[in-house]
Coordinates of C-alpha atoms and ligand atoms in Angstrom, one line a residue:
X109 CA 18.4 29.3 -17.9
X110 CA 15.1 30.1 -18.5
X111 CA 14.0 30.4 -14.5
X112 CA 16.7 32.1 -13.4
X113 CA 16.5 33.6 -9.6
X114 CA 12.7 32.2 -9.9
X115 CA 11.4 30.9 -6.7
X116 CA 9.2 27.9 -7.3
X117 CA 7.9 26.1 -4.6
X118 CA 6.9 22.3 -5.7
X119 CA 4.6 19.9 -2.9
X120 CA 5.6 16.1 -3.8
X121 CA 8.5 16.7 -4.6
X122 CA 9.6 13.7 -3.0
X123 CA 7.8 11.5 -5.8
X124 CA 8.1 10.8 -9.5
X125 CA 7.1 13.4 -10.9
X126 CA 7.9 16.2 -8.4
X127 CA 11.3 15.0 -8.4
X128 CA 12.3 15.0 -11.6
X129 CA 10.4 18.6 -12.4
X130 CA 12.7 19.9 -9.2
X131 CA 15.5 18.8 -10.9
X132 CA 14.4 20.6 -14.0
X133 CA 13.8 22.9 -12.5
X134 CA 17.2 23.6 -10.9
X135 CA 18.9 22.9 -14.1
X136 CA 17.7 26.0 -15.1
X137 CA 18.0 28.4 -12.6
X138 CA 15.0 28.5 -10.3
X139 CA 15.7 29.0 -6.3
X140 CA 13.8 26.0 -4.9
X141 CA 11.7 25.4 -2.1
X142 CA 10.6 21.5 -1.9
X143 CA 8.4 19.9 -0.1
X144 CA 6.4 16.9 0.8
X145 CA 4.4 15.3 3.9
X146 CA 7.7 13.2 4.2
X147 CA 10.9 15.1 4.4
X148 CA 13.5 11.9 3.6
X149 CA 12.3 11.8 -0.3
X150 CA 11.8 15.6 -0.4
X151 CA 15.9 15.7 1.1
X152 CA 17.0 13.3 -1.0
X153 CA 16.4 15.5 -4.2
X154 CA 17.6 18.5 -2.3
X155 CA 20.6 16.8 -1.7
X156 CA 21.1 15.8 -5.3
X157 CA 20.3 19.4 -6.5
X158 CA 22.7 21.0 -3.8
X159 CA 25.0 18.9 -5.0
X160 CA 25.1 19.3 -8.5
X161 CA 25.6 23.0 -7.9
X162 CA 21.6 24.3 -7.5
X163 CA 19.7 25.8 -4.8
X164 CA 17.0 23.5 -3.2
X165 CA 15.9 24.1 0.5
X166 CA 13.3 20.9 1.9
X167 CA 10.5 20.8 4.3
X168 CA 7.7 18.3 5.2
X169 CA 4.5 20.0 4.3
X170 CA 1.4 18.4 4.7
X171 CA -0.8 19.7 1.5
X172 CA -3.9 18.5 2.8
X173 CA -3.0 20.9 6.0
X174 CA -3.9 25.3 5.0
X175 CA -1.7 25.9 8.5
X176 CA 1.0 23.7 7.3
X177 CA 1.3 25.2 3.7
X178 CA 0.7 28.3 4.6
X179 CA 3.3 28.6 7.3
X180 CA 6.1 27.3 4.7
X181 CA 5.2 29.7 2.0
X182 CA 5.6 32.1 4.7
X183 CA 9.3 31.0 5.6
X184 CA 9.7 30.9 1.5
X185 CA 8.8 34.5 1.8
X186 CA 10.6 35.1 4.7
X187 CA 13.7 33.7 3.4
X188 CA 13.5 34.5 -0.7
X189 CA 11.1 37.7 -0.6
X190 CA 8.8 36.3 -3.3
X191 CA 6.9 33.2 -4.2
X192 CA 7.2 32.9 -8.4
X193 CA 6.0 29.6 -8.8
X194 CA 3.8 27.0 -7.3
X195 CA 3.6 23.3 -8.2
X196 CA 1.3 20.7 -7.2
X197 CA 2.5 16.9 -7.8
X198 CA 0.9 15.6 -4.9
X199 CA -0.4 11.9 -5.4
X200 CA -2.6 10.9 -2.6
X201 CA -3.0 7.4 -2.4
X202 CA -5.5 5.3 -3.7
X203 CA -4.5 1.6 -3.4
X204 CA -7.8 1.0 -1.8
X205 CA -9.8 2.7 -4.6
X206 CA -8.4 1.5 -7.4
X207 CA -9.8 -2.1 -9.0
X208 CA -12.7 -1.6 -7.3
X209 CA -16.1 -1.5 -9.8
X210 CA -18.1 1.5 -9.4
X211 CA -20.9 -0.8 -8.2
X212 CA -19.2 -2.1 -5.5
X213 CA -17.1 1.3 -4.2
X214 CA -18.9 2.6 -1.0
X215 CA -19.1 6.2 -0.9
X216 CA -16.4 7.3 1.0
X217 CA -14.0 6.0 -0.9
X218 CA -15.5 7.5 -3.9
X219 CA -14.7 10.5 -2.5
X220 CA -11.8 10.1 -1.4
X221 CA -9.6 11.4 -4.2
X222 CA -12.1 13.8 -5.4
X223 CA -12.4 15.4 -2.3
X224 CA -8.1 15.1 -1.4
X225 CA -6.8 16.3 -4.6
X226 CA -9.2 19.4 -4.9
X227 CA -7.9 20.3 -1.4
X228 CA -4.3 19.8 -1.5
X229 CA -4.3 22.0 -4.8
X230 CA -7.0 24.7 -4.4
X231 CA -4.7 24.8 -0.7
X232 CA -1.5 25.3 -2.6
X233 CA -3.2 27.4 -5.5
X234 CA -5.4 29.8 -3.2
X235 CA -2.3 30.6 -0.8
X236 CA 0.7 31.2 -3.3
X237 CA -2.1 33.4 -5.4
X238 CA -2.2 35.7 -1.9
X239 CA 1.8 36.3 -2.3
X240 CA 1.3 36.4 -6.2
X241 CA -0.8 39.1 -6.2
X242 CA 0.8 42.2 -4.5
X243 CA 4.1 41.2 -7.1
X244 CA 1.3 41.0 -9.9
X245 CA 3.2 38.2 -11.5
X246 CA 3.4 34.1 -10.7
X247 CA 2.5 30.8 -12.2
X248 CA 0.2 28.1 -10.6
X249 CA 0.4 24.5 -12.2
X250 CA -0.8 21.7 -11.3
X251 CA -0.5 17.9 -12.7
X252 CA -3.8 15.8 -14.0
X253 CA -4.2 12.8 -16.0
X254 CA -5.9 11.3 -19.0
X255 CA -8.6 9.8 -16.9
X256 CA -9.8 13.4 -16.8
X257 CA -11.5 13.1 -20.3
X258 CA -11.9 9.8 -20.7
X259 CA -13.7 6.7 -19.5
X260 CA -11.3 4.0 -18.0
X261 CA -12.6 1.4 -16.2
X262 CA -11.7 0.5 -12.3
X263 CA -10.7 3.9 -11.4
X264 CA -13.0 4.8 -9.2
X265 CA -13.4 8.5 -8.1
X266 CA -9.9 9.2 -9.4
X267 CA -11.5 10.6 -13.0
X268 CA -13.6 13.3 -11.7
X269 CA -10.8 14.5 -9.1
X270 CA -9.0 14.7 -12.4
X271 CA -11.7 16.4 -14.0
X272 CA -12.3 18.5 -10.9
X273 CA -8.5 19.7 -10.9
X274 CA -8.9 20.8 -14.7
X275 CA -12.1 23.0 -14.1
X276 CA -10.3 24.5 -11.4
X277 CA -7.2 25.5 -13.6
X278 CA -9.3 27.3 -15.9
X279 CA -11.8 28.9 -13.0
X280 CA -8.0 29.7 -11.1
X281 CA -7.2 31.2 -14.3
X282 CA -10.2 33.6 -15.3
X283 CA -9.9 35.3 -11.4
X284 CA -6.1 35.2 -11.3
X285 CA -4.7 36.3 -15.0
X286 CA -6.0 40.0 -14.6
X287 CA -3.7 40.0 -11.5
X288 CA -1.0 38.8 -13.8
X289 CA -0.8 35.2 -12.3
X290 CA -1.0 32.2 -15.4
X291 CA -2.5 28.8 -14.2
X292 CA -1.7 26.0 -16.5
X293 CA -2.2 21.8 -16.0
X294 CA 0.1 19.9 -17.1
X295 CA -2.2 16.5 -18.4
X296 CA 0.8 13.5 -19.1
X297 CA 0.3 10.1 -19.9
X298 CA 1.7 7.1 -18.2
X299 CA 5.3 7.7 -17.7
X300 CA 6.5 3.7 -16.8
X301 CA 9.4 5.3 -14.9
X302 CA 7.1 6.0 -12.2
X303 CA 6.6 3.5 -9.3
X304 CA 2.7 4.8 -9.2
X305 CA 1.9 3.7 -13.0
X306 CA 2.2 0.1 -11.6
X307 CA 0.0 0.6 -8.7
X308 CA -2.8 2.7 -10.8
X309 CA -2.3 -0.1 -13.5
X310 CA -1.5 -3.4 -12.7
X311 CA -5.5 -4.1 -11.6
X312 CA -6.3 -3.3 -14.9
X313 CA -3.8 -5.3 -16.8
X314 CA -4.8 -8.6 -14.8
X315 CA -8.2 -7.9 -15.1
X316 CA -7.9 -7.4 -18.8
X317 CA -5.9 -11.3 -18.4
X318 CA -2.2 -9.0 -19.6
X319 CA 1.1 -9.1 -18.3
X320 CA 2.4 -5.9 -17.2
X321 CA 4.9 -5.5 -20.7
X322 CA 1.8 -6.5 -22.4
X323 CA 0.3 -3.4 -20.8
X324 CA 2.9 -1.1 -21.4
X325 CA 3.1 -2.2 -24.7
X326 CA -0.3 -2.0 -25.2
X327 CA -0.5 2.0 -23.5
X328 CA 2.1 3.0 -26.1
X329 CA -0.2 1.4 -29.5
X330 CA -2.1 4.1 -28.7
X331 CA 0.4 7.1 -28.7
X332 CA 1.1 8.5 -32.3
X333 CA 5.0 7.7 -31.9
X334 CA 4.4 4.4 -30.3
X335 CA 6.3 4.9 -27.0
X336 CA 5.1 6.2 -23.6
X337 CA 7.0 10.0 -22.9
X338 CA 9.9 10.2 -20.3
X339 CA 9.8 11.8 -16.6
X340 CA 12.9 14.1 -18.1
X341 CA 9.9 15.1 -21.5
X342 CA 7.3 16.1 -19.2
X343 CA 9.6 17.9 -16.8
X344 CA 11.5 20.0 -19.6
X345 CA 7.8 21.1 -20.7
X346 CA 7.1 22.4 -17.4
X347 CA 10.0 24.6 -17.2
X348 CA 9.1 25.9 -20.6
X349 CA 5.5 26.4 -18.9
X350 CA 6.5 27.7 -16.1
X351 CA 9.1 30.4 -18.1
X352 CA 8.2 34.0 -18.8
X353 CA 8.7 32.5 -22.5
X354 CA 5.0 31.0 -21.9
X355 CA 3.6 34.0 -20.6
X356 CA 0.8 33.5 -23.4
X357 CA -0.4 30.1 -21.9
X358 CA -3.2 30.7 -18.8
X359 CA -6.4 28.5 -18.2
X360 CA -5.5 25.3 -20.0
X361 CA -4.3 22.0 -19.7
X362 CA -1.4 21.0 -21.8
X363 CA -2.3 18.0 -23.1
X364 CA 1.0 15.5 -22.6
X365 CA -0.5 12.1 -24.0
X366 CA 1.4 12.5 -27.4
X367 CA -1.5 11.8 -29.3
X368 CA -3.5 9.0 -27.6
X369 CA -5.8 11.8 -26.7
X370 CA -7.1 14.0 -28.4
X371 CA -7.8 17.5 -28.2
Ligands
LIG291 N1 3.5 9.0 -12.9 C1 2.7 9.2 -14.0 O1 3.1 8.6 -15.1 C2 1.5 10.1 -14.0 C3 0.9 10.4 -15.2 C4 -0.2 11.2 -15.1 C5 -0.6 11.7 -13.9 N2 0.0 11.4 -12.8 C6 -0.5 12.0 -11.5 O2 0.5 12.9 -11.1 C7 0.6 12.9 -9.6 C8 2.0 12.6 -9.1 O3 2.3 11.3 -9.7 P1 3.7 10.6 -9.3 O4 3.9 9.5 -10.2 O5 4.8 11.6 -9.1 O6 3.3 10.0 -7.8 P2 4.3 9.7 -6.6 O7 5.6 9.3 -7.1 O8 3.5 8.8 -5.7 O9 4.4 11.2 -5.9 C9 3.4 11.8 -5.2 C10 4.0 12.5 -4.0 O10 3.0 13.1 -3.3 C11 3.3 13.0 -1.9 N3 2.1 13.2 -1.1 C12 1.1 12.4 -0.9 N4 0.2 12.9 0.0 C13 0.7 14.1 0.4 C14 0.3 15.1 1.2 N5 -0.8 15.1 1.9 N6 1.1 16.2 1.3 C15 2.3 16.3 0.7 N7 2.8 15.4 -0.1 C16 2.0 14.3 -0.3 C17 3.8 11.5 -1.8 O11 4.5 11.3 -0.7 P3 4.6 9.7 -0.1 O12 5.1 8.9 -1.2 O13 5.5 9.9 1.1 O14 3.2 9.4 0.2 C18 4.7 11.5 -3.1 O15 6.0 12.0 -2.8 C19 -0.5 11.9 -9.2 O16 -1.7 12.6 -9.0 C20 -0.6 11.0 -10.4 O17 -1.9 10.4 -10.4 C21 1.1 10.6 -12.8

């Protein structure tokens, strides 16, 4: 149990990832508060959570909205006294970005992700830091990906939101640890459990003339024990991140790619 009685409020949680670090989350004692701009996905982990016996309250949030997010965190507030954790696994999407060559992407949606992911999370980030900082205690995380640090083809501005996300972790960091608040990214690879691999991928496999297996197998060559990590891996390292037991991690991305990239 090692996030007993913490609060931890998670935006996506109706996806992938969000999901299945709720449900890791619950498993080990955390109070949670779910959310997600549609409240059907974000109530059916709820549900699953309530049912197997944990505490999981849903909302739709909008984390592109400050009213919206701010106005949950203060019902969270309202309702659990404290805000312990905040996690950001919002994927905005980017059907229309993806495949496209960077000679041929018009501006706008170049900036697209870039400028939607730094909002949704320096949102989230900025506002549970206001709550975290009167308690002198809380952790920020946030998820990016491998396209952060290195060059992949077709992926339009989706690399330097990455990047952008990253640099804000460690800048989040420097203000908020003196205030006792850690910010850590979590950085995983391609977990094929995820719907959103397939989307983000697929343009690149038929470009590159593969099937989709062909891809998969081809993303797991790379890792050093030749398989791509699991939702239930990446989620049983954020609990450890977000746990008091990491309380010496702050201002860095934990680098999940098992070895396909490097340090
Ligand atoms: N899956 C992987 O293997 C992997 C690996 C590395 C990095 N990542 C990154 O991790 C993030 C999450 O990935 P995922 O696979 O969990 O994606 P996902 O399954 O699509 O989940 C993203 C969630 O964010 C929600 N969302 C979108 N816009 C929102 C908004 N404005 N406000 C609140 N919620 C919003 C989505 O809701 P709707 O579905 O209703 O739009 C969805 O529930 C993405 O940034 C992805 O690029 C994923």
């Amino acid at each position: 149990m090692m996030l007993k009685d913490k609060v931890a409020v998670i935006y996506g949680a109706g996806g992938a990832i969000g999901g299945a670090v709720a449900r890791a989350f619950a498993s080990d004692g955390a109070m949670l508060f779910l959310t997600g701009h549609e409240l059907a996905p974000v109530e059916a982990v709820a549900k699953d959570i309530v049912s197997a016996g944990g505490s999981a309250d849903a909302a739709d949030v909008d984390a592109l909205d400050e009213q919206a997010v701010d106005r949950h965190l203060q019902s969270v507030i309202d309702k659990a006294g404290r805000v312990d954790i905040s996690f950001n696994a919002v994927g905005i999407p980017d059907t229309t970005i993806l495949g496209v060559p960077l000679i041929e992407l018009d501006v706008e949606h170049f900036s697209l992700p870039i400028a939607s992911y730094t909002r949704s999370y320096f949102l989230t980030a900025r506002l549970a830091a206001r709550r975290m900082v009167p308690n002198k205690s809380g952790v920020i995380m946030r998820v990016t990906a491998s396209h952060s640090r290195t060059g992949i083809p077709l992926v339009g501005g989706y690399g330097p939101a990455q990047a952008a996300m990253e640099a804000l972790t460690r800048g989040l960091s420097a203000e908020l640890a003196p205030h006792g608040i850690r910010v850590v990214g979590l950085r995983p690879q391609a977990m094929p459990e995820s719907a959103t691999i397939k989307e983000a991928f697929e343009p690149r496999a038929e470009a590159s003339g593969m099937t989709w297996e062909q891809w998969l197998k081809m993303l797991a060559s790379r890792t050093h024990p030749r398989r791509l990590m699991t939702l239930e891996e990446m989620a049983n390292v954020a609990v450890f991140v977000a746990s008091d037991k990491a309380s010496g991690i702050t201002g860095t991305i934990v680098n999940l790619t098992m070895g396909s990239l490097d340090d």
